Short mmCIF file of C-alpha atoms and ligand atoms in Angstrom, two decimals:
data_model
loop_
_atom_site.label_atom_id
_atom_site.label_comp_id
_atom_site.label_asym_id
_atom_site.label_seq_id
_atom_site.Cartn_x
_atom_site.Cartn_y
_atom_site.Cartn_z
CA UNK A 1450 9.52 9.64 -17.65
CA UNK A 1451 5.86 9.15 -16.76
CA UNK A 1452 3.70 11.94 -18.12
CA UNK A 1453 2.53 14.18 -15.28
CA UNK A 1454 -0.94 13.98 -16.85
CA UNK A 1455 -1.13 10.19 -16.69
CA UNK A 1456 -3.90 9.15 -14.31
CA UNK A 1457 -2.53 8.30 -10.93
CA UNK A 1458 -3.96 5.01 -9.69
CA UNK A 1459 -5.77 4.75 -6.39
CA UNK A 1460 -5.58 1.48 -4.49
CA UNK A 1461 -8.15 1.32 -1.71
CA UNK A 1462 -7.06 -0.67 1.32
CA UNK A 1463 -10.05 -2.37 2.96
CA UNK A 1464 -8.27 -3.84 6.01
CA UNK A 1465 -10.13 -1.70 8.48
CA UNK A 1466 -13.56 -2.73 7.30
CA UNK A 1467 -12.43 -6.15 8.54
CA UNK A 1468 -11.12 -4.57 11.76
CA UNK A 1469 -14.62 -3.29 12.55
CA UNK A 1470 -16.21 -6.60 11.57
CA UNK A 1471 -13.82 -8.53 13.79
CA UNK A 1472 -14.54 -6.26 16.77
CA UNK A 1473 -17.84 -8.16 17.08
CA UNK A 1474 -16.82 -11.42 15.48
CA UNK A 1475 -19.71 -11.54 13.01
CA UNK A 1476 -20.09 -10.95 9.28
CA UNK A 1477 -20.64 -7.20 9.16
CA UNK A 1478 -19.42 -4.86 7.86
CA UNK A 1479 -18.39 -7.05 4.95
CA UNK A 1480 -14.97 -6.20 3.43
CA UNK A 1481 -16.05 -7.76 0.12
CA UNK A 1482 -18.99 -5.43 -0.11
CA UNK A 1483 -16.63 -2.52 0.59
CA UNK A 1484 -14.24 -3.78 -2.10
CA UNK A 1485 -17.05 -4.00 -4.67
CA UNK A 1486 -18.29 -0.54 -3.77
CA UNK A 1487 -14.75 0.85 -3.89
CA UNK A 1488 -14.21 -0.54 -7.37
CA UNK A 1489 -17.55 0.92 -8.51
CA UNK A 1490 -16.45 4.24 -7.01
CA UNK A 1491 -13.29 4.53 -9.05
CA UNK A 1492 -10.70 2.54 -7.13
CA UNK A 1493 -8.13 1.22 -9.60
CA UNK A 1494 -7.20 -1.61 -7.29
CA UNK A 1495 -7.96 -3.12 -3.91
CA UNK A 1496 -5.30 -3.69 -1.28
CA UNK A 1497 -5.63 -6.17 1.57
CA UNK A 1498 -3.03 -7.17 4.16
CA UNK A 1499 -3.31 -10.72 5.46
CA UNK A 1500 -1.42 -10.41 8.72
CA UNK A 1501 0.15 -13.36 10.46
CA UNK A 1502 -2.25 -12.90 13.40
CA UNK A 1503 -5.30 -12.39 11.08
CA UNK A 1504 -6.31 -9.38 13.13
CA UNK A 1505 -8.31 -7.90 10.25
CA UNK A 1506 -8.33 -9.58 6.82
CA UNK A 1507 -8.97 -13.33 6.97
CA UNK A 1508 -8.03 -16.15 4.61
CA UNK A 1509 -11.69 -16.34 3.55
CA UNK A 1510 -11.60 -12.61 2.68
CA UNK A 1511 -8.69 -13.23 0.32
CA UNK A 1512 -10.56 -16.17 -1.28
CA UNK A 1513 -13.59 -13.90 -1.74
CA UNK A 1514 -11.58 -10.99 -3.12
CA UNK A 1515 -9.91 -13.23 -5.69
CA UNK A 1516 -13.37 -14.34 -6.78
CA UNK A 1517 -15.27 -11.06 -6.95
CA UNK A 1518 -12.76 -8.38 -7.92
CA UNK A 1519 -12.62 -7.03 -11.44
CA UNK A 1520 -9.76 -4.65 -10.54
CA UNK A 1521 -6.32 -5.92 -9.48
CA UNK A 1522 -5.73 -7.20 -5.96
CA UNK A 1523 -2.60 -5.94 -4.25
CA UNK A 1524 -1.94 -8.63 -1.65
CA UNK A 1525 0.12 -7.28 1.23
CA UNK A 1526 2.02 -9.80 3.28
CA UNK A 1527 5.10 -10.47 5.37
CA UNK A 1528 7.92 -12.42 3.73
CA UNK A 1529 7.13 -15.72 5.47
CA UNK A 1530 6.80 -19.24 4.09
CA UNK A 1531 3.13 -19.39 5.02
CA UNK A 1532 2.33 -16.21 3.10
CA UNK A 1533 4.37 -17.27 0.10
CA UNK A 1534 2.30 -20.46 -0.13
CA UNK A 1535 -0.95 -18.50 0.07
CA UNK A 1536 0.22 -16.04 -2.59
CA UNK A 1537 1.33 -18.83 -4.90
CA UNK A 1538 -2.06 -20.51 -4.51
CA UNK A 1539 -3.98 -17.33 -5.43
CA UNK A 1540 -1.52 -15.63 -7.79
CA UNK A 1541 -2.86 -12.11 -7.16
CA UNK A 1542 -1.98 -9.32 -9.57
CA UNK A 1543 0.53 -7.89 -7.10
CA UNK A 1544 2.25 -8.94 -3.92
CA UNK A 1545 3.51 -6.19 -1.65
CA UNK A 1546 6.06 -7.31 0.93
CA UNK A 1547 5.84 -5.46 4.22
CA UNK A 1548 7.61 -5.84 7.55
CA UNK A 1549 5.36 -7.17 10.27
CA UNK A 1550 5.61 -7.21 14.03
CA UNK A 1551 2.91 -8.69 16.20
CA UNK A 1552 3.02 -5.89 18.74
CA UNK A 1553 2.70 -3.02 16.25
CA UNK A 1554 -0.62 -1.32 15.62
CA UNK A 1555 0.15 -0.73 11.97
CA UNK A 1556 3.08 -1.30 9.60
CA UNK A 1557 5.67 0.90 11.27
CA UNK A 1558 8.61 1.03 8.92
CA UNK A 1559 9.75 -0.11 5.53
CA UNK A 1560 11.14 -3.55 4.82
CA UNK A 1561 14.84 -4.10 5.55
CA UNK A 1562 15.99 -5.20 2.11
CA UNK A 1563 19.65 -4.22 2.15
CA UNK A 1564 20.57 -6.65 4.95
CA UNK A 1565 18.34 -9.46 3.62
CA UNK A 1566 19.17 -9.16 -0.04
CA UNK A 1567 20.01 -12.78 -0.79
CA UNK A 1568 17.17 -14.20 1.21
CA UNK A 1569 14.62 -11.85 -0.36
CA UNK A 1570 15.92 -12.43 -3.88
CA UNK A 1571 15.20 -16.15 -3.40
CA UNK A 1572 11.91 -15.43 -1.70
CA UNK A 1573 10.46 -13.33 -4.51
CA UNK A 1574 11.72 -15.46 -7.42
CA UNK A 1575 8.79 -17.96 -7.36
CA UNK A 1576 6.29 -15.14 -6.91
CA UNK A 1577 7.61 -13.43 -10.01
CA UNK A 1578 7.61 -16.72 -11.91
CA UNK A 1579 3.95 -17.14 -10.94
CA UNK A 1580 3.24 -13.78 -12.61
CA UNK A 1581 2.78 -11.61 -9.50
CA UNK A 1582 4.21 -8.10 -9.63
CA UNK A 1583 6.42 -7.87 -6.61
CA UNK A 1584 6.37 -4.62 -4.72
CA UNK A 1585 8.47 -3.79 -1.67
CA UNK A 1586 7.20 -1.39 0.99
CA UNK A 1587 10.25 0.63 1.77
CA UNK A 1588 11.54 3.69 3.58
CA UNK A 1589 12.68 6.62 1.44
CA UNK A 1590 16.29 5.45 1.73
CA UNK A 1591 18.60 4.97 -1.27
CA UNK A 1592 20.23 1.85 0.27
CA UNK A 1593 16.90 0.09 0.48
CA UNK A 1594 15.77 1.22 -2.96
CA UNK A 1595 19.00 0.07 -4.59
CA UNK A 1596 18.69 -3.29 -2.83
CA UNK A 1597 15.05 -3.67 -3.95
CA UNK A 1598 16.20 -3.05 -7.50
CA UNK A 1599 19.02 -5.58 -7.23
CA UNK A 1600 16.76 -8.36 -5.95
CA UNK A 1601 14.48 -7.96 -8.96
CA UNK A 1602 11.43 -6.21 -7.48
CA UNK A 1603 9.37 -4.40 -10.09
CA UNK A 1604 7.77 -1.89 -7.75
CA UNK A 1605 8.73 0.01 -4.62
CA UNK A 1606 6.07 1.54 -2.43
CA UNK A 1607 7.47 4.50 -0.52
CA UNK A 1608 6.36 4.71 3.12
CA UNK A 1609 4.65 8.07 3.60
CA UNK A 1610 3.99 7.54 7.33
CA UNK A 1611 6.74 9.84 8.67
CA UNK A 1612 5.59 12.66 6.36
CA UNK A 1613 1.94 12.23 7.41
CA UNK A 1614 2.73 11.91 11.13
CA UNK A 1615 4.83 15.11 11.07
CA UNK A 1616 1.93 16.93 9.39
CA UNK A 1617 -0.59 15.65 11.94
CA UNK A 1618 1.67 16.68 14.83
CA UNK A 1619 2.23 20.16 13.38
CA UNK A 1620 5.98 19.62 12.87
CA UNK A 1621 5.99 21.32 9.51
CA UNK A 1622 9.78 21.55 9.10
CA UNK A 1623 10.05 17.79 9.57
CA UNK A 1624 7.07 17.24 7.28
CA UNK A 1625 8.68 19.28 4.52
CA UNK A 1626 12.01 17.47 4.95
CA UNK A 1627 10.21 14.09 4.76
CA UNK A 1628 8.37 15.21 1.65
CA UNK A 1629 11.64 16.26 0.06
CA UNK A 1630 13.12 12.83 0.86
CA UNK A 1631 10.10 11.16 -0.77
CA UNK A 1632 10.47 13.38 -3.83
CA UNK A 1633 14.18 12.62 -4.24
CA UNK A 1634 13.68 8.91 -3.68
CA UNK A 1635 10.76 8.72 -6.13
CA UNK A 1636 13.08 10.19 -8.76
CA UNK A 1637 15.89 7.84 -7.77
CA UNK A 1638 13.71 4.71 -7.90
CA UNK A 1639 12.16 5.74 -11.19
CA UNK A 1640 15.61 6.31 -12.71
CA UNK A 1641 16.50 2.70 -11.80
CA UNK A 1642 13.45 1.51 -13.74
CA UNK A 1643 11.32 0.71 -10.69
CA UNK A 1644 7.63 1.57 -10.69
CA UNK A 1645 6.98 3.89 -7.77
CA UNK A 1646 3.97 3.67 -5.47
CA UNK A 1647 3.40 5.43 -2.16
CA UNK A 1648 1.19 5.09 0.85
CA UNK A 1649 0.54 4.96 4.58
CA UNK A 1650 -1.30 7.55 6.62
CA UNK A 1651 -2.40 9.66 3.64
CA UNK A 1652 -5.40 11.94 4.16
CA UNK A 1653 -7.17 14.71 2.23
CA UNK A 1654 -4.67 17.13 3.81
CA UNK A 1655 -1.52 15.23 2.90
CA UNK A 1656 -2.29 13.47 -0.38
CA UNK A 1657 -1.73 16.24 -2.88
CA UNK A 1658 2.02 16.95 -2.55
CA UNK A 1659 2.71 13.21 -2.97
CA UNK A 1660 0.18 12.84 -5.79
CA UNK A 1661 1.97 15.63 -7.63
CA UNK A 1662 5.22 13.64 -7.97
CA UNK A 1663 5.17 12.59 -11.63
CA UNK A 1664 7.12 9.38 -10.90
CA UNK A 1665 4.45 8.06 -8.53
CA UNK A 1666 1.99 5.80 -10.35
CA UNK A 1667 -0.16 4.52 -7.52
CA UNK A 1668 -1.23 5.54 -4.03
CA UNK A 1669 -2.55 2.98 -1.54
CA UNK A 1670 -4.88 4.49 1.00
CA UNK A 1671 -6.97 2.78 3.65
CA UNK A 1672 -7.44 3.90 7.21
CA UNK A 1673 -8.44 7.49 6.48
CA UNK A 1674 -10.90 6.51 3.73
CA UNK A 1675 -12.63 3.88 5.85
CA UNK A 1676 -12.86 6.38 8.74
CA UNK A 1677 -14.18 9.12 6.45
CA UNK A 1678 -16.75 6.68 5.07
CA UNK A 1679 -18.47 6.73 8.49
CA UNK A 1680 -19.32 10.37 7.92
CA UNK A 1681 -19.88 10.69 4.18
CA UNK A 1682 -20.19 7.13 2.90
CA UNK A 1683 -17.50 5.13 1.12
CA UNK A 1684 -18.37 6.27 -2.38
CA UNK A 1685 -18.16 10.03 -1.66
CA UNK A 1686 -15.06 9.51 0.53
CA UNK A 1687 -13.27 7.83 -2.38
CA UNK A 1688 -14.60 10.34 -4.91
CA UNK A 1689 -13.13 13.23 -2.91
CA UNK A 1690 -9.74 11.49 -2.67
CA UNK A 1691 -9.87 10.85 -6.42
CA UNK A 1692 -10.70 14.52 -7.06
CA UNK A 1693 -7.77 15.72 -4.93
CA UNK A 1694 -5.36 13.29 -6.59
CA UNK A 1695 -6.46 14.32 -10.08
CA UNK A 1696 -6.25 18.03 -9.20
CA UNK A 1697 -2.71 17.57 -7.85
CA UNK A 1698 -1.73 15.77 -11.02
CA UNK A 1699 -3.28 18.27 -13.44
N1 PXP B 2515 0.63 0.72 1.94
C1 PXP B 2515 1.09 -0.24 2.75
C2 PXP B 2515 2.23 -1.08 2.29
C3 PXP B 2515 0.50 -0.47 4.02
O1 PXP B 2515 0.98 -1.43 4.83
C4 PXP B 2515 -0.62 0.30 4.38
C5 PXP B 2515 -1.28 0.04 5.70
O2 PXP B 2515 -1.78 -1.24 5.74
C6 PXP B 2515 -1.07 1.27 3.48
C7 PXP B 2515 -0.42 1.48 2.28
C8 PXP B 2515 -2.28 2.10 3.78
O3 PXP B 2515 -2.06 2.88 4.90
P1 PXP B 2515 -3.27 3.61 5.56
O4 PXP B 2515 -4.24 2.58 6.00
O5 PXP B 2515 -2.65 4.36 6.68
O6 PXP B 2515 -3.86 4.52 4.50
#
C-alpha cells in the first residue's frame, strides 16, 4: 500500500494555453513557456493531448515539449494508428489513452476497454516495448478496470468529471456517490497492482477529497489551472493547488 504521506504527483495539462494561442492563430501564449514555468513551479509532469483535429496542442508543440522538458511528458492520445506512430517516434515517458470524439468539447467519458480488449492489448504492446508507461483514462467501473489490467496497462487514470460536475451543479448527493465510487475503484485498481491516477475537471474546491485517497499517485489538472492563471499567474495558481494536495495528503 502506498504510504499516505508519499508526495502526490501533480501533472499540469497545458492544452488550454494552446487553445488560447490558436484562437488567434499566432505564437502566443506559448504552451512551451507555460510548460517550463509549470515545471519550475513544482509540476511533477506535463500533460498534453494531441487531438486528431489538432484543436489545441500541435505536432510542433509535442516536438518542443520532448526537447525542453526535464519532467516527464504524459502524452494523451486516442488509440489510432496515426497517434501510435507519433508516440513511437517520440517515446514519451507515458502515453495516456483517451476516447476522442470530434464533436465533444472535452474528453467526455472513459475509454471503453472491456469491449475492445483484444484490439487494445495489441495496440499497447509496441508502446510498452518502446518503454512508454501506458495509462488508460477510464470510468470508475470495475469492468473497465479489470479489462485495463488484463490488457497489460500499468496505470489507470480515473475520470473525475462526474464528481466535479455534480459539485459544480450543487448536486451534493450525486457528488458524494461519485466520490465513493472513485474511492472504491482506486482501492480496487491498486489491489490489482495498477498505479492509480485521477483527473478531469478538478478545482481548488474538489481536489482535496480525491487527493486524500492514499492509492492515488498522480493528479492531472489543466483547465482550471490555466483559467486561474489569468487572475493570479501560473506559478501561484499551481502553488495553491500543490498546497491543497499536500494538505489533503498530510
Ligand atoms: N486527464 C485526462 C485523461 C484528460 O483528458 C484531461 C483533459 O484533457 C485531464 C486529465 C485534465 O482535465 P482538466 O483540463 O479538466 O483539468
